[in-house]
Every structure is written in C-alpha cells, then in structure tokens.
PDB file of C-alpha atoms in Angstrom:
ATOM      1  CA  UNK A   1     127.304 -20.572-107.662  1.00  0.00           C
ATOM      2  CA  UNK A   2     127.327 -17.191-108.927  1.00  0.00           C
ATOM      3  CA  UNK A   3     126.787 -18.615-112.365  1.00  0.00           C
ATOM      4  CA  UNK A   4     123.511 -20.183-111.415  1.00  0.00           C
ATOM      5  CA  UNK A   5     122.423 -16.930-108.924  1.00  0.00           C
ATOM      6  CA  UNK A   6     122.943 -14.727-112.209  1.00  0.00           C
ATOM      7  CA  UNK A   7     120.900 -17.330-114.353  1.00  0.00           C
ATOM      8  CA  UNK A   8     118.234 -17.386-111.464  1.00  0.00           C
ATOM      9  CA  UNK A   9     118.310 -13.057-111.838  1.00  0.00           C
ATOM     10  CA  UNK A  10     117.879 -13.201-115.754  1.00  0.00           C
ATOM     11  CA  UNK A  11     114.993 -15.946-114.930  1.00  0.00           C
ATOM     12  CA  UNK A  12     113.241 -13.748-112.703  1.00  0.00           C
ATOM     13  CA  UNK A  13     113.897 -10.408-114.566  1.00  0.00           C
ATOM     14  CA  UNK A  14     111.676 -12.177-118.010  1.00  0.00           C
ATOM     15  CA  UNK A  15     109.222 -13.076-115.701  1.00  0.00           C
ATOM     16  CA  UNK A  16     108.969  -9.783-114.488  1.00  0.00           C
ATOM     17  CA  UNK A  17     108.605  -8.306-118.181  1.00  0.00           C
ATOM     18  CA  UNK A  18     106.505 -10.813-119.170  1.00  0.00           C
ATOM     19  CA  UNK A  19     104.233 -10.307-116.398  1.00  0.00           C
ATOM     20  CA  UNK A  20     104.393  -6.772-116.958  1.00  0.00           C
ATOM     21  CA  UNK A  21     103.622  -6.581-120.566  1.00  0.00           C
ATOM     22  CA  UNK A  22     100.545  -8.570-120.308  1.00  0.00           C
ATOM     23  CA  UNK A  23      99.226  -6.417-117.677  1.00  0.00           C
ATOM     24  CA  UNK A  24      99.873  -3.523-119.474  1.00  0.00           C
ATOM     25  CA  UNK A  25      97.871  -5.241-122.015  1.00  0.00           C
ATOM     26  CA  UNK A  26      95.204  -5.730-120.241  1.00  0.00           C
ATOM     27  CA  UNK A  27      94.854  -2.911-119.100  1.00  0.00           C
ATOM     28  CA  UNK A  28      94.964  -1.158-122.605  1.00  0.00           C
ATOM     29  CA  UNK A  29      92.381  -4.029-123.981  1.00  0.00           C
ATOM     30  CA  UNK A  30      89.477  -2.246-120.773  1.00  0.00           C
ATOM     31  CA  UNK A  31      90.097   0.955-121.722  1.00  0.00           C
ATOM     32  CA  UNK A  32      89.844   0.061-125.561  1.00  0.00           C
ATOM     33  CA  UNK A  33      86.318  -1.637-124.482  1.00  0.00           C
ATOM     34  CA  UNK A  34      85.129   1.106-121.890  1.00  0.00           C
ATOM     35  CA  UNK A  35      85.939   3.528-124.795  1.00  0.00           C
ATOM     36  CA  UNK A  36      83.990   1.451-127.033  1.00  0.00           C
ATOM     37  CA  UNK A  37      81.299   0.736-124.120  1.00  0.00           C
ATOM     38  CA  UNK A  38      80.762   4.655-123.795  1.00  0.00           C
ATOM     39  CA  UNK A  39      80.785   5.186-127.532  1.00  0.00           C
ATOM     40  CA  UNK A  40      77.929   2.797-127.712  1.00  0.00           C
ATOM     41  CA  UNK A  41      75.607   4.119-124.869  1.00  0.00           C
ATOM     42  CA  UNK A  42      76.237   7.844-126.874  1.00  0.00           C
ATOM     43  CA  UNK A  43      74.954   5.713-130.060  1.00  0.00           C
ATOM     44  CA  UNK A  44      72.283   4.524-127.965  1.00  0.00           C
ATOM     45  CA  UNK A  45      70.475   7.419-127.048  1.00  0.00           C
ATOM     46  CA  UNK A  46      70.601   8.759-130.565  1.00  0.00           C
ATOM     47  CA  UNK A  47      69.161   5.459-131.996  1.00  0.00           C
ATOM     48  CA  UNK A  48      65.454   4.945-132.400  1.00  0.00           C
ATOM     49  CA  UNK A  49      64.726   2.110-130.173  1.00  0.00           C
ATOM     50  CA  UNK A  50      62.761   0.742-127.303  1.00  0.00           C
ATOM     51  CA  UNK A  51      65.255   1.084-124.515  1.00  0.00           C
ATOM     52  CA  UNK A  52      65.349   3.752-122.234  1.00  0.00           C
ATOM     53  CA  UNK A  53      66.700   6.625-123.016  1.00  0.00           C
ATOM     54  CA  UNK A  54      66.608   5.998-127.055  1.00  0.00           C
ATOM     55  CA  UNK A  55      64.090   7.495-129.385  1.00  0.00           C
ATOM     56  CA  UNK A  56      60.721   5.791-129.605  1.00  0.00           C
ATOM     57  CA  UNK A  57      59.831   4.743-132.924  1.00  0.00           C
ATOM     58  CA  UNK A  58      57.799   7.209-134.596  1.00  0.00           C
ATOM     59  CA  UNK A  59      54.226   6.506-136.415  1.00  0.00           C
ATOM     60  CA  UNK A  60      51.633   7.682-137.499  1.00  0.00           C
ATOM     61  CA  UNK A  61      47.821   6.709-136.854  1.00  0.00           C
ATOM     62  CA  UNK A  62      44.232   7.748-137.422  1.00  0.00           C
ATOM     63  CA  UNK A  63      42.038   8.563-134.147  1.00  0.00           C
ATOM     64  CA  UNK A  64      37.879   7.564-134.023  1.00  0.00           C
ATOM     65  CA  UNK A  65      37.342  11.137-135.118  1.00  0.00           C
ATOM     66  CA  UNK A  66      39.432  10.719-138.779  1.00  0.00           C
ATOM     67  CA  UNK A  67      42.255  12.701-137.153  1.00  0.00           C
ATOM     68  CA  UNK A  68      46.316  11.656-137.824  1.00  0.00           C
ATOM     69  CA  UNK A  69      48.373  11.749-134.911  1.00  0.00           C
ATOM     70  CA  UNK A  70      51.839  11.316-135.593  1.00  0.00           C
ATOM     71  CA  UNK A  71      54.311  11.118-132.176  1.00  0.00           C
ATOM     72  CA  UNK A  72      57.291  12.968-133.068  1.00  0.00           C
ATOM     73  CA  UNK A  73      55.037  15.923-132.950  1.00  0.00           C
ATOM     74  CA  UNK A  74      54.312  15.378-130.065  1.00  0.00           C
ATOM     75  CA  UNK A  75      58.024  16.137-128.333  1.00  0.00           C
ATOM     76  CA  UNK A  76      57.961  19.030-125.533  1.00  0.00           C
ATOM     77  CA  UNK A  77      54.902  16.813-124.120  1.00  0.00           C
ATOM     78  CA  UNK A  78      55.708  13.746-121.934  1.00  0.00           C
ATOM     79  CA  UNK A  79      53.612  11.097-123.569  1.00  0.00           C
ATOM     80  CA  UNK A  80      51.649   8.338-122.108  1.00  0.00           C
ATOM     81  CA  UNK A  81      51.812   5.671-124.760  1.00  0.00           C
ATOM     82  CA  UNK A  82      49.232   2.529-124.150  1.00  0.00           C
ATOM     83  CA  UNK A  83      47.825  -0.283-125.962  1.00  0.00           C
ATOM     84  CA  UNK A  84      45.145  -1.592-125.138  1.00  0.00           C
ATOM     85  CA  UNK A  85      41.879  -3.551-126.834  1.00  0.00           C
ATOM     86  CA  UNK A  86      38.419  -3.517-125.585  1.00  0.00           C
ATOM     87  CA  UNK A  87      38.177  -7.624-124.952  1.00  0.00           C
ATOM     88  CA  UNK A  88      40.770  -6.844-122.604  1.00  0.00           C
ATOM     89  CA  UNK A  89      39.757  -7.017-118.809  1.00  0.00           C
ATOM     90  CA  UNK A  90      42.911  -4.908-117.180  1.00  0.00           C
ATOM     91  CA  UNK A  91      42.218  -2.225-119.955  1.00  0.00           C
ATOM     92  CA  UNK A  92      39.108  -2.324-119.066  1.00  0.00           C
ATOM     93  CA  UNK A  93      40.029  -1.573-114.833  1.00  0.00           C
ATOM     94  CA  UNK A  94      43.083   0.779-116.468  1.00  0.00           C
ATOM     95  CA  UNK A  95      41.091   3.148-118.740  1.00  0.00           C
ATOM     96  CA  UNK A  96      38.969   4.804-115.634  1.00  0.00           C
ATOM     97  CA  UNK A  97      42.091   5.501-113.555  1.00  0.00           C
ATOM     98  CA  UNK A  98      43.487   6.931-117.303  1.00  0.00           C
ATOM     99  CA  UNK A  99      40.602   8.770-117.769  1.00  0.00           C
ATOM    100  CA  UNK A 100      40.607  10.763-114.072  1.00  0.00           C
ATOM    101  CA  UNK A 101      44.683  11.517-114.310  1.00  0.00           C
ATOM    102  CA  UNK A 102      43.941  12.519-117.790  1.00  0.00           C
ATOM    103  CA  UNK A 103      41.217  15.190-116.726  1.00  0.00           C
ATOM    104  CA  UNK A 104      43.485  16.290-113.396  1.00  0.00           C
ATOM    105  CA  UNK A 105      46.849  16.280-114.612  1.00  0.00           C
ATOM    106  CA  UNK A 106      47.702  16.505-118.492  1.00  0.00           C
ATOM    107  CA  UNK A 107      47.381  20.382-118.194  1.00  0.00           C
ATOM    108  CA  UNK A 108      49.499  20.385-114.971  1.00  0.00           C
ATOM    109  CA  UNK A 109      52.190  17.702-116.047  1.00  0.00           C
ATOM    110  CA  UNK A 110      52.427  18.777-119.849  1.00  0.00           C
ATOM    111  CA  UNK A 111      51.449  15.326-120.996  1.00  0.00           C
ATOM    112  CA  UNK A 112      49.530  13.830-123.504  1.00  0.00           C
ATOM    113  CA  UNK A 113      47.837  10.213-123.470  1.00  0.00           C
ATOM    114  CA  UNK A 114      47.874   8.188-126.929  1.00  0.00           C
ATOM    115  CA  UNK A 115      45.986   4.979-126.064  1.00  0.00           C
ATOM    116  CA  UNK A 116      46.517   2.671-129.189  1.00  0.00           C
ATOM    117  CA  UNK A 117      43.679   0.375-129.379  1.00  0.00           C
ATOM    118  CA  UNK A 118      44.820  -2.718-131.509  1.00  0.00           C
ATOM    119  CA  UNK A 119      42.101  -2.388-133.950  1.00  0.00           C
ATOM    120  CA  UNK A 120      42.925  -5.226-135.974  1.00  0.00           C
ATOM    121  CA  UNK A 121      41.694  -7.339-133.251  1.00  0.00           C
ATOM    122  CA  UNK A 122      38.432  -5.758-132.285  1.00  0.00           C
ATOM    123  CA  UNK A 123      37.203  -5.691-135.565  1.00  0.00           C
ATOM    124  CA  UNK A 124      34.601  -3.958-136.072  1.00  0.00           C
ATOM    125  CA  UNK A 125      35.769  -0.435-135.176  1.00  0.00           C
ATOM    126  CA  UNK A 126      32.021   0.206-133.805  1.00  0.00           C
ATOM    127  CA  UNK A 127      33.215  -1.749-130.825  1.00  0.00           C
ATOM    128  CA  UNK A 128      36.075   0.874-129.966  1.00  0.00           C
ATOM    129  CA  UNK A 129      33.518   3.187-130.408  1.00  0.00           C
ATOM    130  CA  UNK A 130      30.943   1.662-127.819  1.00  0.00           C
ATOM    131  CA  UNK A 131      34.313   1.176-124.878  1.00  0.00           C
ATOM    132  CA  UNK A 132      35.341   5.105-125.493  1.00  0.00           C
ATOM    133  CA  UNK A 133      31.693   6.097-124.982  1.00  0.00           C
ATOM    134  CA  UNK A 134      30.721   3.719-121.874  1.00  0.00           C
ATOM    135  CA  UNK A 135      33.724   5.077-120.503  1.00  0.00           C
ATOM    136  CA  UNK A 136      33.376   8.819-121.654  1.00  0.00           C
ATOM    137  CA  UNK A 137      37.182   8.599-122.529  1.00  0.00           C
ATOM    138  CA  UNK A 138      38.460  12.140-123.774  1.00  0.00           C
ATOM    139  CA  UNK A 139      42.238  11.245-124.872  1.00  0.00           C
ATOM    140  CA  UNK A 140      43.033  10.603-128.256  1.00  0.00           C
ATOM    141  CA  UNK A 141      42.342   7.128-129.307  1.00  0.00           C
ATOM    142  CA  UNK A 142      44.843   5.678-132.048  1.00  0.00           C
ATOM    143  CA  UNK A 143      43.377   3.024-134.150  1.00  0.00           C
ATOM    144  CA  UNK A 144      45.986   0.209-135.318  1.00  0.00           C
ATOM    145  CA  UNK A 145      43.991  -1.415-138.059  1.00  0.00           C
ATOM    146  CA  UNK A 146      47.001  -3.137-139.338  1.00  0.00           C
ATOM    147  CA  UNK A 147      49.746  -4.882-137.089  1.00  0.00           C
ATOM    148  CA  UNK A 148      52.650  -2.830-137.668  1.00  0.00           C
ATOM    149  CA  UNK A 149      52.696  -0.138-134.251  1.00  0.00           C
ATOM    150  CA  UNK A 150      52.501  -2.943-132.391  1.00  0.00           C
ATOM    151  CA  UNK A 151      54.900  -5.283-133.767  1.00  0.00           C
ATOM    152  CA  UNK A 152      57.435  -2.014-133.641  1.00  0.00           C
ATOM    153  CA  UNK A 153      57.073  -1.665-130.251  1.00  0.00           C
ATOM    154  CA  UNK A 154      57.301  -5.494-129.607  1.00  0.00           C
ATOM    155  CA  UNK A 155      53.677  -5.503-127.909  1.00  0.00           C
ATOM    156  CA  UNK A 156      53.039  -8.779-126.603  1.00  0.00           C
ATOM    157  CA  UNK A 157      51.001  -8.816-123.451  1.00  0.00           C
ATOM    158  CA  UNK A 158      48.256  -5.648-122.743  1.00  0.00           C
ATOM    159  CA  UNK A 159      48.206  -3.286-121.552  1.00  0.00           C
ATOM    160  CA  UNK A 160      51.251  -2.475-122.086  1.00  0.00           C
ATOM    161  CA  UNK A 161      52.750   0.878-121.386  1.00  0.00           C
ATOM    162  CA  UNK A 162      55.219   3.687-122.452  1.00  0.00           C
ATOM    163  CA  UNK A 163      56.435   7.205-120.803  1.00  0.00           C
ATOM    164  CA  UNK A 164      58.452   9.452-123.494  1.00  0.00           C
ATOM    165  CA  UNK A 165      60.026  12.612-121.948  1.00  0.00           C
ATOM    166  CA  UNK A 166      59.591  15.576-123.880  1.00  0.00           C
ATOM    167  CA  UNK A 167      62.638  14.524-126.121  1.00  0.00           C
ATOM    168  CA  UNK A 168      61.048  11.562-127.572  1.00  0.00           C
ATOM    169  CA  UNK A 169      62.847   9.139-125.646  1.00  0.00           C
ATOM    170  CA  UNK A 170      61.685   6.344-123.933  1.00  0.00           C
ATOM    171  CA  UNK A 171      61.992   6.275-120.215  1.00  0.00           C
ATOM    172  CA  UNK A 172      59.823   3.678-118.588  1.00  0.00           C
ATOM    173  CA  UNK A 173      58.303   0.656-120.194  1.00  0.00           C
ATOM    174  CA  UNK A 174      55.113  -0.952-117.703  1.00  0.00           C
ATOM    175  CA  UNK A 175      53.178  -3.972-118.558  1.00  0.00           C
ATOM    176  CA  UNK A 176      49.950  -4.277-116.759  1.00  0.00           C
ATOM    177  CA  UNK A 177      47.200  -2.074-115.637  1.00  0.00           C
ATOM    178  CA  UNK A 178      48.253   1.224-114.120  1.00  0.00           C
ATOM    179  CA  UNK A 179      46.429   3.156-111.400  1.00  0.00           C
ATOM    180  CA  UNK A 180      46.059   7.224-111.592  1.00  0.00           C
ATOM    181  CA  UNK A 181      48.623   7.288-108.785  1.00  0.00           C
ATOM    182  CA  UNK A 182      51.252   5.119-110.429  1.00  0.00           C
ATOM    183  CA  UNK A 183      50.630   6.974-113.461  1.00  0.00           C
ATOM    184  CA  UNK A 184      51.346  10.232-111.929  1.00  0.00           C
ATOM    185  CA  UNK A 185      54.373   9.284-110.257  1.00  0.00           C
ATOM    186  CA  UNK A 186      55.930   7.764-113.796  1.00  0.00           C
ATOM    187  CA  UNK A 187      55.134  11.180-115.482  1.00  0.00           C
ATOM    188  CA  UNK A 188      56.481  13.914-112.714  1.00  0.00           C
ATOM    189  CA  UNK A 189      59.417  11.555-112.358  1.00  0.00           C
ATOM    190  CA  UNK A 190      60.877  12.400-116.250  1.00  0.00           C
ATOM    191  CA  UNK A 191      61.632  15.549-117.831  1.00  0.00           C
TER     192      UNK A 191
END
C-alpha cells in the first residue's frame, strides 16, 4: 500500500510541475505579446498612416489661385481635411455650413480648412471655379487633377472628412456631410 500511495505522490507531484511550467509559459508568451502589442502602438503613432493618432500622409497640391499648399506645413494648425466634388449633392449642403464655421471659428480654434476637390472628375476646372464662387467659399481649395491624394487617403465615398491636431496626426475620420456644429465640436475636441 505504501508502495502505490508513494507512486500516487510522484504522479501527482509531475502533474503539478507540468501544470506549473505551462502556466508559467503562458504567462511569459502575454507579456512577450503585450510587450510587442505596446511596441507596435509606439510604431504606430510615428508611422504615416490613416489611423488615428498616426501621421497623415503628406502632399502637396495647387489651389484655383496657382498657389501650392503642402500639409506638413501646416502642423501647429488643426486641419480640416475634405474632399469633395461639385456633382456631389452632400458637398453641395456641407460647403455652406464649412463656409460659416470657417468665417467664425478658424481664427478662434487655430484651424485651417483644405477642401480637396477631386478635380480629375469635374473636368473642366471652370466648374470648381463656378461652385467656389456661387458659394463665395474663402478656404483654400486644393485641386487633385490626378488620382493620387485620394487614392492615399483611401477616398471612396464623399465627402469624406479628416481632423489633424496640430502634430499632423490624424484624429477623426467622418464620412458624410458635416454641419458647422459638428464641425466645431470635432475641432475644440483635439489638441
């Protein structure tokens, strides 16, 4: 009996160890991924990227008036980043309520709106010309002549919408029409 009691013991006592050593192994296999994990989300924010809190890709375009506008100089201003085209029926409701927040709050708020009309699909440019001027638009209107912006910023539906803190990093992504109100709350929410 005491035979088989000890045998039982030594049984028992591997289980234990065994049992032990893959917990400890598990638990040293999370921490080797949350270390990873956090490594990645640091990576993250330093990449250039759409998701929030990475760096929005940087370009360069030409306004109506012949002007370059490039955004990275445009960091220590939130920026209001929309594109838009003039066949489009929510730009058309969107630009107005752009427009009024625009006159009332880019001063206050330290932002700067950068509509990017998709040129390449309103040819001719005349058109882009006509929409700023029925709707006495004062922001600087980006003219994407050639799909490249767009296709960076994975633009598939319009309007379509970005707020970059004064960083350069992307903090809110909104597709759809905006109102001055929900404009305004995006923008005072980010630094």
């Amino acid at each position: 009996m005491k035979k088989k009691n000890l045998g039982l013991v030594f049984v028992l006592l591997l289980i234990v160890i065994m049992v032990g050593t893959y917990v400890k192994q598990e638990i040293e296999d999370n921490e080797a991924i949350s270390e990873q994990s956090v490594g990645y989300e640091v990576d993250l924010e330093k990449k250039e990227g759409l998701q929030k809190g990475q760096t929005a890709p940087d370009f360069t375009l030409t306004t109506l008036a012949g002007e370059e506008v490039t955004l990275s100089e445009l960091q220590g201003k939130k920026v209001v980043l929309n594109f838009w085209a003039t066949w489009c029926p929510p730009c058309k409701a969107e630009m107005p309520h752009m427009q009024d927040y625009y006159e009332k709050y880019a001063d206050k708020d330290n932002v700067e709106i950068v509509a990017v009309n998709l040129t390449y699909s309103n040819k001719p440019v005349e058109k882009v010309q006509q929409f700023v001027d029925s709707f006495e638009l004062t922001f600087p209107i980006l003219l994407e002549e050639k799909e490249s912006v767009s296709k960076t910023y994975e633009i598939l539906s319009i309007p379509s919408t970005f707020i970059i803190d004064t960083e350069g990093k992307i903090q809110h992504q909104i597709l759809g029409p905006l109102n001055q109100s929900t404009l305004r709350e995006y923008v005072i929410g980010i630094d």
